[in-house]
Every structure is written in C-alpha cells, then in structure tokens.
PDB file of C-alpha atoms and ligand atoms in Angstrom:
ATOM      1  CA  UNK A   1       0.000   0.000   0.000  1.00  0.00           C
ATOM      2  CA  UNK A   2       1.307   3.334  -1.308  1.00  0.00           C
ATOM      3  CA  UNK A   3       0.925   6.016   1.809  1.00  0.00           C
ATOM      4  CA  UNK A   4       0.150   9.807   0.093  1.00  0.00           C
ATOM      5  CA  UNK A   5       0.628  12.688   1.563  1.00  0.00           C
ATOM      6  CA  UNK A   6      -1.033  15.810  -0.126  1.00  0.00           C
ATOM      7  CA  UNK A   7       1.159  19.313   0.651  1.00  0.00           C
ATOM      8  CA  UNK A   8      -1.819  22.015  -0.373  1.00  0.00           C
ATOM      9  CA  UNK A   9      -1.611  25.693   0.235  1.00  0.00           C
ATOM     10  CA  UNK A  10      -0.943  28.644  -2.058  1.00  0.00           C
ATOM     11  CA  UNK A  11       2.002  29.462  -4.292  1.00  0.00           C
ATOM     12  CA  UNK A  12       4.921  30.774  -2.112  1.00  0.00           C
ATOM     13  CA  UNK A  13       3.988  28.845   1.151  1.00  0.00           C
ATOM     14  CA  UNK A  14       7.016  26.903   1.126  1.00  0.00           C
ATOM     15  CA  UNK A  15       5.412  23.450   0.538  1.00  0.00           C
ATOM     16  CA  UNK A  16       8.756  22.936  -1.512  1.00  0.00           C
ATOM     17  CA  UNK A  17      11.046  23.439   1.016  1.00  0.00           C
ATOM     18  CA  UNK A  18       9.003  21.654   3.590  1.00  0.00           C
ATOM     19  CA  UNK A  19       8.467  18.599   1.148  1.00  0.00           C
ATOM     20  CA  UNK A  20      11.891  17.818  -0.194  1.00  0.00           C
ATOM     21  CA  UNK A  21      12.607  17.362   3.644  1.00  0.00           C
ATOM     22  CA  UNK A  22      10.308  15.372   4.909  1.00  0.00           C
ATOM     23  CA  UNK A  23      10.825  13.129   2.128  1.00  0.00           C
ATOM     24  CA  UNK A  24      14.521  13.103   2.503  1.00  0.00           C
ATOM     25  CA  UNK A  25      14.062  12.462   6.304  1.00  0.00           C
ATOM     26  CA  UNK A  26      11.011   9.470   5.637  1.00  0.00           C
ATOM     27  CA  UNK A  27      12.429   7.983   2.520  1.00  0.00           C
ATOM     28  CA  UNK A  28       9.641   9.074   0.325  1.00  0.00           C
ATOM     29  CA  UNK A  29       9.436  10.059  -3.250  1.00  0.00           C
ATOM     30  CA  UNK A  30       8.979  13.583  -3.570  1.00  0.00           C
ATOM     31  CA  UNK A  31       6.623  14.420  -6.312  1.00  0.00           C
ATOM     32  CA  UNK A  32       6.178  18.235  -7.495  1.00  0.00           C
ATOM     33  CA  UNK A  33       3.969  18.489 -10.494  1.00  0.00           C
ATOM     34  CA  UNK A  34       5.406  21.700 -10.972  1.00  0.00           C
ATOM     35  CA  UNK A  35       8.869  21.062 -11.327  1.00  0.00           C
ATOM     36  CA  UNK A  36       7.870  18.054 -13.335  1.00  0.00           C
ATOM     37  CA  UNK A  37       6.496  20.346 -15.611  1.00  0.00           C
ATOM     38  CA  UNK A  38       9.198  23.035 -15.882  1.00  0.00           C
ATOM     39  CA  UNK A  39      11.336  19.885 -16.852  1.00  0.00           C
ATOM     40  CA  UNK A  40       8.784  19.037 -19.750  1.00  0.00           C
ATOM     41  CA  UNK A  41       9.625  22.881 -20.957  1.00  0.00           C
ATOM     42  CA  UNK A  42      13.472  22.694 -20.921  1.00  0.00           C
ATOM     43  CA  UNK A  43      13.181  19.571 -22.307  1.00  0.00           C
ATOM     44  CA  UNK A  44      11.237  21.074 -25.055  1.00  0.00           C
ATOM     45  CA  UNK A  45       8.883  17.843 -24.976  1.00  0.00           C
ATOM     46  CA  UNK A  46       5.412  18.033 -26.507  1.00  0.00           C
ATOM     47  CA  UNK A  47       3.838  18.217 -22.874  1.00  0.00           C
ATOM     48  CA  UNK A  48       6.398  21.113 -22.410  1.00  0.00           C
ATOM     49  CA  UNK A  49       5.800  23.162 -25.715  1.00  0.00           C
ATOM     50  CA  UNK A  50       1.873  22.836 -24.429  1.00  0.00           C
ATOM     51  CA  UNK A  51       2.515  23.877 -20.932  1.00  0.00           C
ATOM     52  CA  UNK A  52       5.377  27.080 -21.510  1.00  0.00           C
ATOM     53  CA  UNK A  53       3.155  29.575 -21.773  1.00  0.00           C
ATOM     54  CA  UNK A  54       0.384  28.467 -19.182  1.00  0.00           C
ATOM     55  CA  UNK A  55       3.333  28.332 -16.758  1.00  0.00           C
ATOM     56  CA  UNK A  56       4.466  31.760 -17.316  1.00  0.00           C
ATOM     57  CA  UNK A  57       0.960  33.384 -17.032  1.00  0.00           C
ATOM     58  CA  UNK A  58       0.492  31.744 -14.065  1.00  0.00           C
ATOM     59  CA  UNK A  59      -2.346  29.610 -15.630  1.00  0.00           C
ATOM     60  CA  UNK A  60      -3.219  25.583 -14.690  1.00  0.00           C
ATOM     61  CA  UNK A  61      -2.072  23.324 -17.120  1.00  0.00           C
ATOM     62  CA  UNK A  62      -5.180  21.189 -18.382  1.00  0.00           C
ATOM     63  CA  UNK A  63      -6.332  18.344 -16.086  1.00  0.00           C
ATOM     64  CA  UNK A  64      -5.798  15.918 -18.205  1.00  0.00           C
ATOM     65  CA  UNK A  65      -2.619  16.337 -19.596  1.00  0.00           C
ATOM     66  CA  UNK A  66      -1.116  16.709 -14.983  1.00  0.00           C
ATOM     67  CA  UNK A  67      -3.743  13.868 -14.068  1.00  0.00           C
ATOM     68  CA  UNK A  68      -1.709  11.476 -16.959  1.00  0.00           C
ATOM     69  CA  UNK A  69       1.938  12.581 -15.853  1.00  0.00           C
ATOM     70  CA  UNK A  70       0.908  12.301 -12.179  1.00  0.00           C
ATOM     71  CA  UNK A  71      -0.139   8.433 -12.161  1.00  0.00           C
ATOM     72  CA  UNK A  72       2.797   7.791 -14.153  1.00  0.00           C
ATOM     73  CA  UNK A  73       4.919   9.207 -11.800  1.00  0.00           C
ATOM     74  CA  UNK A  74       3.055   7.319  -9.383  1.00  0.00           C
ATOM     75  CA  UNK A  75       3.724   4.125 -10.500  1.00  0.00           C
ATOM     76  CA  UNK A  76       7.992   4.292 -10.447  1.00  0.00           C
ATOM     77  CA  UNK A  77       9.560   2.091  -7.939  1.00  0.00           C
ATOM     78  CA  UNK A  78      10.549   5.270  -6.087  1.00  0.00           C
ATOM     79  CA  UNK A  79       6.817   5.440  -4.819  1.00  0.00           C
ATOM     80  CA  UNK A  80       6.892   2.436  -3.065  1.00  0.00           C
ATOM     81  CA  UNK A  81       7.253   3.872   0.242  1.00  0.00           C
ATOM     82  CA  UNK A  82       5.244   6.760   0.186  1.00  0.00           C
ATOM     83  CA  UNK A  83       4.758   9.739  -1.713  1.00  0.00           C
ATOM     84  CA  UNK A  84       4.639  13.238  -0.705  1.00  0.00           C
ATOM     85  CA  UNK A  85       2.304  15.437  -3.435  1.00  0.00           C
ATOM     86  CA  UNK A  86       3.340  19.099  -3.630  1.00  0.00           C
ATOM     87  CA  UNK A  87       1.459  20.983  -5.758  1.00  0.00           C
ATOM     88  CA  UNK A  88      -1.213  18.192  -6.948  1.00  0.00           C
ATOM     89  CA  UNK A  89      -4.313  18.279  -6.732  1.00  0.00           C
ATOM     90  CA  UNK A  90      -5.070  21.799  -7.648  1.00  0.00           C
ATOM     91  CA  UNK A  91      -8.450  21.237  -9.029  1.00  0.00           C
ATOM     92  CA  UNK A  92     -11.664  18.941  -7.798  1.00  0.00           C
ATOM     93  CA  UNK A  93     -10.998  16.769 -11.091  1.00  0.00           C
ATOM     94  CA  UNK A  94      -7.521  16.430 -10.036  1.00  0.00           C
ATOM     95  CA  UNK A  95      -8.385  15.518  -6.596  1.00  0.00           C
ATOM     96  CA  UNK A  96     -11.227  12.535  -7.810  1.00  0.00           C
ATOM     97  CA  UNK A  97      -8.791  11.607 -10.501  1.00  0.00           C
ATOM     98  CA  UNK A  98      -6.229  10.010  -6.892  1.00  0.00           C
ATOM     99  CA  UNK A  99      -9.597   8.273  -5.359  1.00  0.00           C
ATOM    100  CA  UNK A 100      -9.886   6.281  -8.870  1.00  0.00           C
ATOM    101  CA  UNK A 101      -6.089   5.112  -8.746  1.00  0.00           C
ATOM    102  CA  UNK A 102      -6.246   1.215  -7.455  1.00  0.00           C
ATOM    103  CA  UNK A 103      -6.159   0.056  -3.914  1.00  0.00           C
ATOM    104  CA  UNK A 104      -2.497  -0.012  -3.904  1.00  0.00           C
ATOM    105  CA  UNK A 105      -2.804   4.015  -3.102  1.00  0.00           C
ATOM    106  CA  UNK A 106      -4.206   5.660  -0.199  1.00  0.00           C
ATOM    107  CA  UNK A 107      -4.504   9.401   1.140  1.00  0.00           C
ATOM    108  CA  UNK A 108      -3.004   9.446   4.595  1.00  0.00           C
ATOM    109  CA  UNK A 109      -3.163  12.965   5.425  1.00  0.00           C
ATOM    110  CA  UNK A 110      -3.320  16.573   3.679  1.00  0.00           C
ATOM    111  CA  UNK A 111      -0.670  19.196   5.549  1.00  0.00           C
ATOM    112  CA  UNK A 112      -2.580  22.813   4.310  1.00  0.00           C
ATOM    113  CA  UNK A 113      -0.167  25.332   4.001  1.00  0.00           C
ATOM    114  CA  UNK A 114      -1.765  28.798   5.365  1.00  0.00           C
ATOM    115  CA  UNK A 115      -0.208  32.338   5.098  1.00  0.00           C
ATOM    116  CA  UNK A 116      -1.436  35.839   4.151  1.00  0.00           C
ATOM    117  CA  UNK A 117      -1.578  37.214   0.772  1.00  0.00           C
ATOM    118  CA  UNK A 118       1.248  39.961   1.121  1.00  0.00           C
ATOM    119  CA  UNK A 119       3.681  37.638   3.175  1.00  0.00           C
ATOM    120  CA  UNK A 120       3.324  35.012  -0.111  1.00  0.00           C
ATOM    121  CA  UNK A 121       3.575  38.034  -2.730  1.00  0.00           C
ATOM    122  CA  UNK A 122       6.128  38.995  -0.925  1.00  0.00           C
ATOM    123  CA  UNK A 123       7.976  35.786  -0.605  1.00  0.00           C
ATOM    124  CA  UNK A 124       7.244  35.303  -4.305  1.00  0.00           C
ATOM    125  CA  UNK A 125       8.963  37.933  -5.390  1.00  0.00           C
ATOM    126  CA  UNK A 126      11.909  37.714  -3.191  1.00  0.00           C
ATOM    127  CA  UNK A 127      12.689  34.121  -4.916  1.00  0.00           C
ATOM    128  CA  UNK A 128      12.092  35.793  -8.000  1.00  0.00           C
ATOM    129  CA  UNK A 129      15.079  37.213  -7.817  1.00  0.00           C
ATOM    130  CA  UNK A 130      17.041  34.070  -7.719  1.00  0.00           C
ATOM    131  CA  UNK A 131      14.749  31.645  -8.871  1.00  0.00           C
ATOM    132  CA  UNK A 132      14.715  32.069 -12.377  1.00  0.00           C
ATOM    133  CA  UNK A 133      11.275  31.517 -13.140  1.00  0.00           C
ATOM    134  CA  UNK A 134       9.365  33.006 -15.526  1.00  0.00           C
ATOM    135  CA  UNK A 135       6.172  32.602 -13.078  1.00  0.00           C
ATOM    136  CA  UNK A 136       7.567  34.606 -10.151  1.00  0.00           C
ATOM    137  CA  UNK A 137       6.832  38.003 -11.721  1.00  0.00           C
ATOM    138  CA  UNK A 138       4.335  40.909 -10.184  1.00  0.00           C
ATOM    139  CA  UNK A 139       1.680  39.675 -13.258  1.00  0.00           C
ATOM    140  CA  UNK A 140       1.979  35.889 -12.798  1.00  0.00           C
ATOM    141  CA  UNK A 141       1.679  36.064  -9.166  1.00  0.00           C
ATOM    142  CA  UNK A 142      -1.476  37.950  -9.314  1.00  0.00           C
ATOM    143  CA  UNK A 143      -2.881  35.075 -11.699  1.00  0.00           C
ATOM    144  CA  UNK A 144      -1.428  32.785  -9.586  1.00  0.00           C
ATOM    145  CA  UNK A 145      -2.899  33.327  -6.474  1.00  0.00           C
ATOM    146  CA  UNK A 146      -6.864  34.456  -7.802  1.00  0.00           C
ATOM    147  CA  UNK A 147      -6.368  30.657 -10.036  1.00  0.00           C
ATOM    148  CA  UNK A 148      -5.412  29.246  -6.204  1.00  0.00           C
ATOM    149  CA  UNK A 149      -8.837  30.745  -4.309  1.00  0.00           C
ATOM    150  CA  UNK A 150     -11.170  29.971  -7.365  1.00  0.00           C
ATOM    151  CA  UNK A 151      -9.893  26.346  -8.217  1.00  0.00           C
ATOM    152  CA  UNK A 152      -7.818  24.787  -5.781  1.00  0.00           C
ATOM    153  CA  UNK A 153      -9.162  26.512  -2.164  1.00  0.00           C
ATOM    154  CA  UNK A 154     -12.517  24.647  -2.209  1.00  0.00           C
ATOM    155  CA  UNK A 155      -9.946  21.672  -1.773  1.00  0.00           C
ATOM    156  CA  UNK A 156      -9.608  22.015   1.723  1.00  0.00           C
ATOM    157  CA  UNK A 157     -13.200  21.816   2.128  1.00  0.00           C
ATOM    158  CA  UNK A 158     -13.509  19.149   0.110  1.00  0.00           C
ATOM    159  CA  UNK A 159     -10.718  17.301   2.289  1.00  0.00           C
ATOM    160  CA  UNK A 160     -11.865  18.498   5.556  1.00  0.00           C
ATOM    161  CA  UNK A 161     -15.209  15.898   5.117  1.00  0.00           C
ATOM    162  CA  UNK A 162     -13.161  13.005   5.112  1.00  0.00           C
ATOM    163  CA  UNK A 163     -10.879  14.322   8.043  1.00  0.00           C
ATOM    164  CA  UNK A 164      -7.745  14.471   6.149  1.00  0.00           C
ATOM    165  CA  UNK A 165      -6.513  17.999   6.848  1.00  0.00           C
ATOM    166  CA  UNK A 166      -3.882  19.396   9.238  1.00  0.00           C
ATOM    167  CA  UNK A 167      -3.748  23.185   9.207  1.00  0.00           C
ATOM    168  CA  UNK A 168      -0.142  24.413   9.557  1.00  0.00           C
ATOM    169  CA  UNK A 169       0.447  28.244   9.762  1.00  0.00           C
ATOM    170  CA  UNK A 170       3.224  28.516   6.933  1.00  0.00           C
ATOM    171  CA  UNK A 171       4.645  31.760   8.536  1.00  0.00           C
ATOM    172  CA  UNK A 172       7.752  31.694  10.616  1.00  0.00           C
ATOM    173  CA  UNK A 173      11.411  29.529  10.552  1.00  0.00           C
ATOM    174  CA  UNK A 174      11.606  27.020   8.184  1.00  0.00           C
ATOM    175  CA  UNK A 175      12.245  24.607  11.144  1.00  0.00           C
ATOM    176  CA  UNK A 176       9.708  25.542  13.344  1.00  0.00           C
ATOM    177  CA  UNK A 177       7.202  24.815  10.621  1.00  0.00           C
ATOM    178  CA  UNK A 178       9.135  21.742   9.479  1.00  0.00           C
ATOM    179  CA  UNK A 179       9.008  20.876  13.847  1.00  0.00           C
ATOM    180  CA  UNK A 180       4.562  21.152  13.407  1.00  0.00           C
ATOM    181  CA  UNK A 181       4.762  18.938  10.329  1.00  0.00           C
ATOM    182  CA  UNK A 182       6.420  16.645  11.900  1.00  0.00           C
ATOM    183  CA  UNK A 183       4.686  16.336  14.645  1.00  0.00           C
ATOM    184  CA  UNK A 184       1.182  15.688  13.128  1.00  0.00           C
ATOM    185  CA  UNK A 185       2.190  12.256  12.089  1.00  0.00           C
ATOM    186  CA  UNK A 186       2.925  11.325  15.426  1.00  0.00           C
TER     187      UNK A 186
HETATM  188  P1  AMP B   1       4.335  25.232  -8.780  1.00  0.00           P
HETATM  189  O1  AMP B   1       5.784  24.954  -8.994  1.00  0.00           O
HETATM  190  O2  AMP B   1       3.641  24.174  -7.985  1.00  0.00           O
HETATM  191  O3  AMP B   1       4.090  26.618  -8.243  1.00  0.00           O
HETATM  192  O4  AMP B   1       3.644  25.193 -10.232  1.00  0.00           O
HETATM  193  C1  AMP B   1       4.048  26.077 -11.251  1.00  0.00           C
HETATM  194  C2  AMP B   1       3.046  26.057 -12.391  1.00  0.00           C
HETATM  195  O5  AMP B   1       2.983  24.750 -12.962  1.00  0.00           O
HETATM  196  C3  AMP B   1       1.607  26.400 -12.026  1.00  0.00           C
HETATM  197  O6  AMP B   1       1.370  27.788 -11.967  1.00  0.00           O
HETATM  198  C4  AMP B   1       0.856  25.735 -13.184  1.00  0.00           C
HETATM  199  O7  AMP B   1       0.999  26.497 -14.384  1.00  0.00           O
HETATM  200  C5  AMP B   1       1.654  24.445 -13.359  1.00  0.00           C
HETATM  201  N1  AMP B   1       1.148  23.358 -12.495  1.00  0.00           N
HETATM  202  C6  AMP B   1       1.818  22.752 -11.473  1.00  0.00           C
HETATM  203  N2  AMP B   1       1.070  21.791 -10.897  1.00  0.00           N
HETATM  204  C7  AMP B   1      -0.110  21.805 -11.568  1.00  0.00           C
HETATM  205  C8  AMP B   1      -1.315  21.064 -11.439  1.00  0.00           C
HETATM  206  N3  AMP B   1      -1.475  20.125 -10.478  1.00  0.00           N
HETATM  207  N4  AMP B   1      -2.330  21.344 -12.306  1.00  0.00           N
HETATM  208  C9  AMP B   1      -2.197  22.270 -13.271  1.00  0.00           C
HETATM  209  N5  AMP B   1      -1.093  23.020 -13.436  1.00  0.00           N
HETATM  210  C10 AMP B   1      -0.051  22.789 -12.605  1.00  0.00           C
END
C-alpha cells in the first residue's frame, strides 16, 4: 500500500522546502507536479511546448494532460514507500482523478499550508530574484494566487469531510514549521 501525503496551500507557502525534507528524512518520493512540468519545458517535450506559456501566465495546465503525468509518476519504484504530493491536486478533477487510482494508493493525510496574501507576494517575489522563473513576476503572481482561491481553495473543504486535513500556519522559521509537520504524524 502506497501512503500519500497531499502538501496544499498557495504558491509561495514553502510546501517545496518543507516537502523535499520530509521526504529526505522518511524515505519518500517527492513528487512536485510543478517542477515536473518546468522539466517538460526545458526539455522542449510536446507536454512542455503545451505547458510554456500556461506556466508563465500563471495559468493551470489542463487536467488531463497533470492527471496522466501524475499516475505515471506514481507508478515508479521510487513510490513504493510513500509519496509526498506538492502541488497536486489543484483542481476537484484532479483531486477525484487520486480516489480512482487502485487500492495499492491511499490518502493518509493533507498538511494545508496557510499564510497571508502579502507575506506570499512577498515571498514570491523575493525568490524571483534568484529563482529564475518566468512565473515569479508581479503579473503571474497575481494570476497565480486568484487561479489558487477559485480552483484549488474549495480543496480544503472538500478534504476536511473526510478528516484528512492538518492546518499548519506557513509563517515563521523554516524549522519551526518543518518541527509542526512533523509532529502531526505522530
Ligand atoms: P508550482 O511549482 O507548484 O508553483 O507550479 C508552477 C506552475 O505549474 C503552475 O502555476 C501551473 O501552471 C503548473 N502546475 C503545477 N502543478 C499543476 C497542477 N497540479 N495542475 C495544473 N497546473 C499545474
């Protein structure tokens, strides 16, 4: 049985950071849909040509074509143990596509990221300046974070009914936050 955890929360809340370390310190695969994606565009891959310009306006890449490259990921050996999901679901189609995987797959919790709209512009456009993304501008953010509260917000909700969610507030040290992580699978 594949444990999945679900890191949700808007762009800039550091569900990144947080998730390349837990899954470093657990031995799970860390699986960023983004990143996946921005690998599909220097790759120049079909997926990628697609995808470039959603990315850089800040726009959601079609369900269909992230629901396909998710399970896929899904299914490499690296998943065995447990996968942490950062950045996926962002949409209620997304989120039903995980409860039609097969048994082998199960949500064991969903860490929500929260934080206030200027600290995340802010924080946004502080990595902007080293990230190198073409998404971490004043106009993508704004996208960004309106495409967050219309599609992928009513995910919590959504989550909430089958008592999934653990509500972590995303502002503060990096450890601290990594510390109240940690300590809700305990
Ligand atoms: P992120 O690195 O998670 O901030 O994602 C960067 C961008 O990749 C997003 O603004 C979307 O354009 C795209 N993206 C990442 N994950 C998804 C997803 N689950 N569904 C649709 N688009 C996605």
């Amino acid at each position: 049985m594949t444990n999945i955890i679900i890191f949700l929360g808007p762009p800039g809340a550091g569900k990144g950071t947080q998730a390349s370390r837990l899954a470093e310190d657990n031995n799970l695969a860390h699986i960023s849909t983004g990143d996946m994606l921005r690998g599909h565009v220097s790759n120049n891959t079909e997926l990628g040509k697609t995808a470039k310009s959603l990315l850089d306006e800040g726009k959601l890449v079609p369900d269909s074509l992230v629901i396909e490259m998710l399970i896929e990921r899904l299914n490499a050996d690296d998943c065995k143990n447990g996968a942490i999901l950062d950045g996926f679901p962002r949409t209620l189609a997304q989120a039903k596509s995980l409860e039609t995987l097969n048994e082998n797959f199960s949500i064991s919790k969903v860490i929500v990221f929260e934080a206030e709209q200027n600290e995340l512009i802010k924080r946004i456009l502080h990595r902007g300046e080293t990230s190198g993304r073409g998404d971490d501008t004043k106009e993508s953010i704004s996208v960004r974070l309106d495409v967050y509260k219309e599609d992928t917000e009513p995910l919590i909700e959504y989550y909430d009914k089958g008592n999934l969610t653990v509500k972590i507030n995303a502002v503060g040290e990096i450890d601290d936050i990594y510390n109240l992580i940690s300590r809700s699978f305990s």
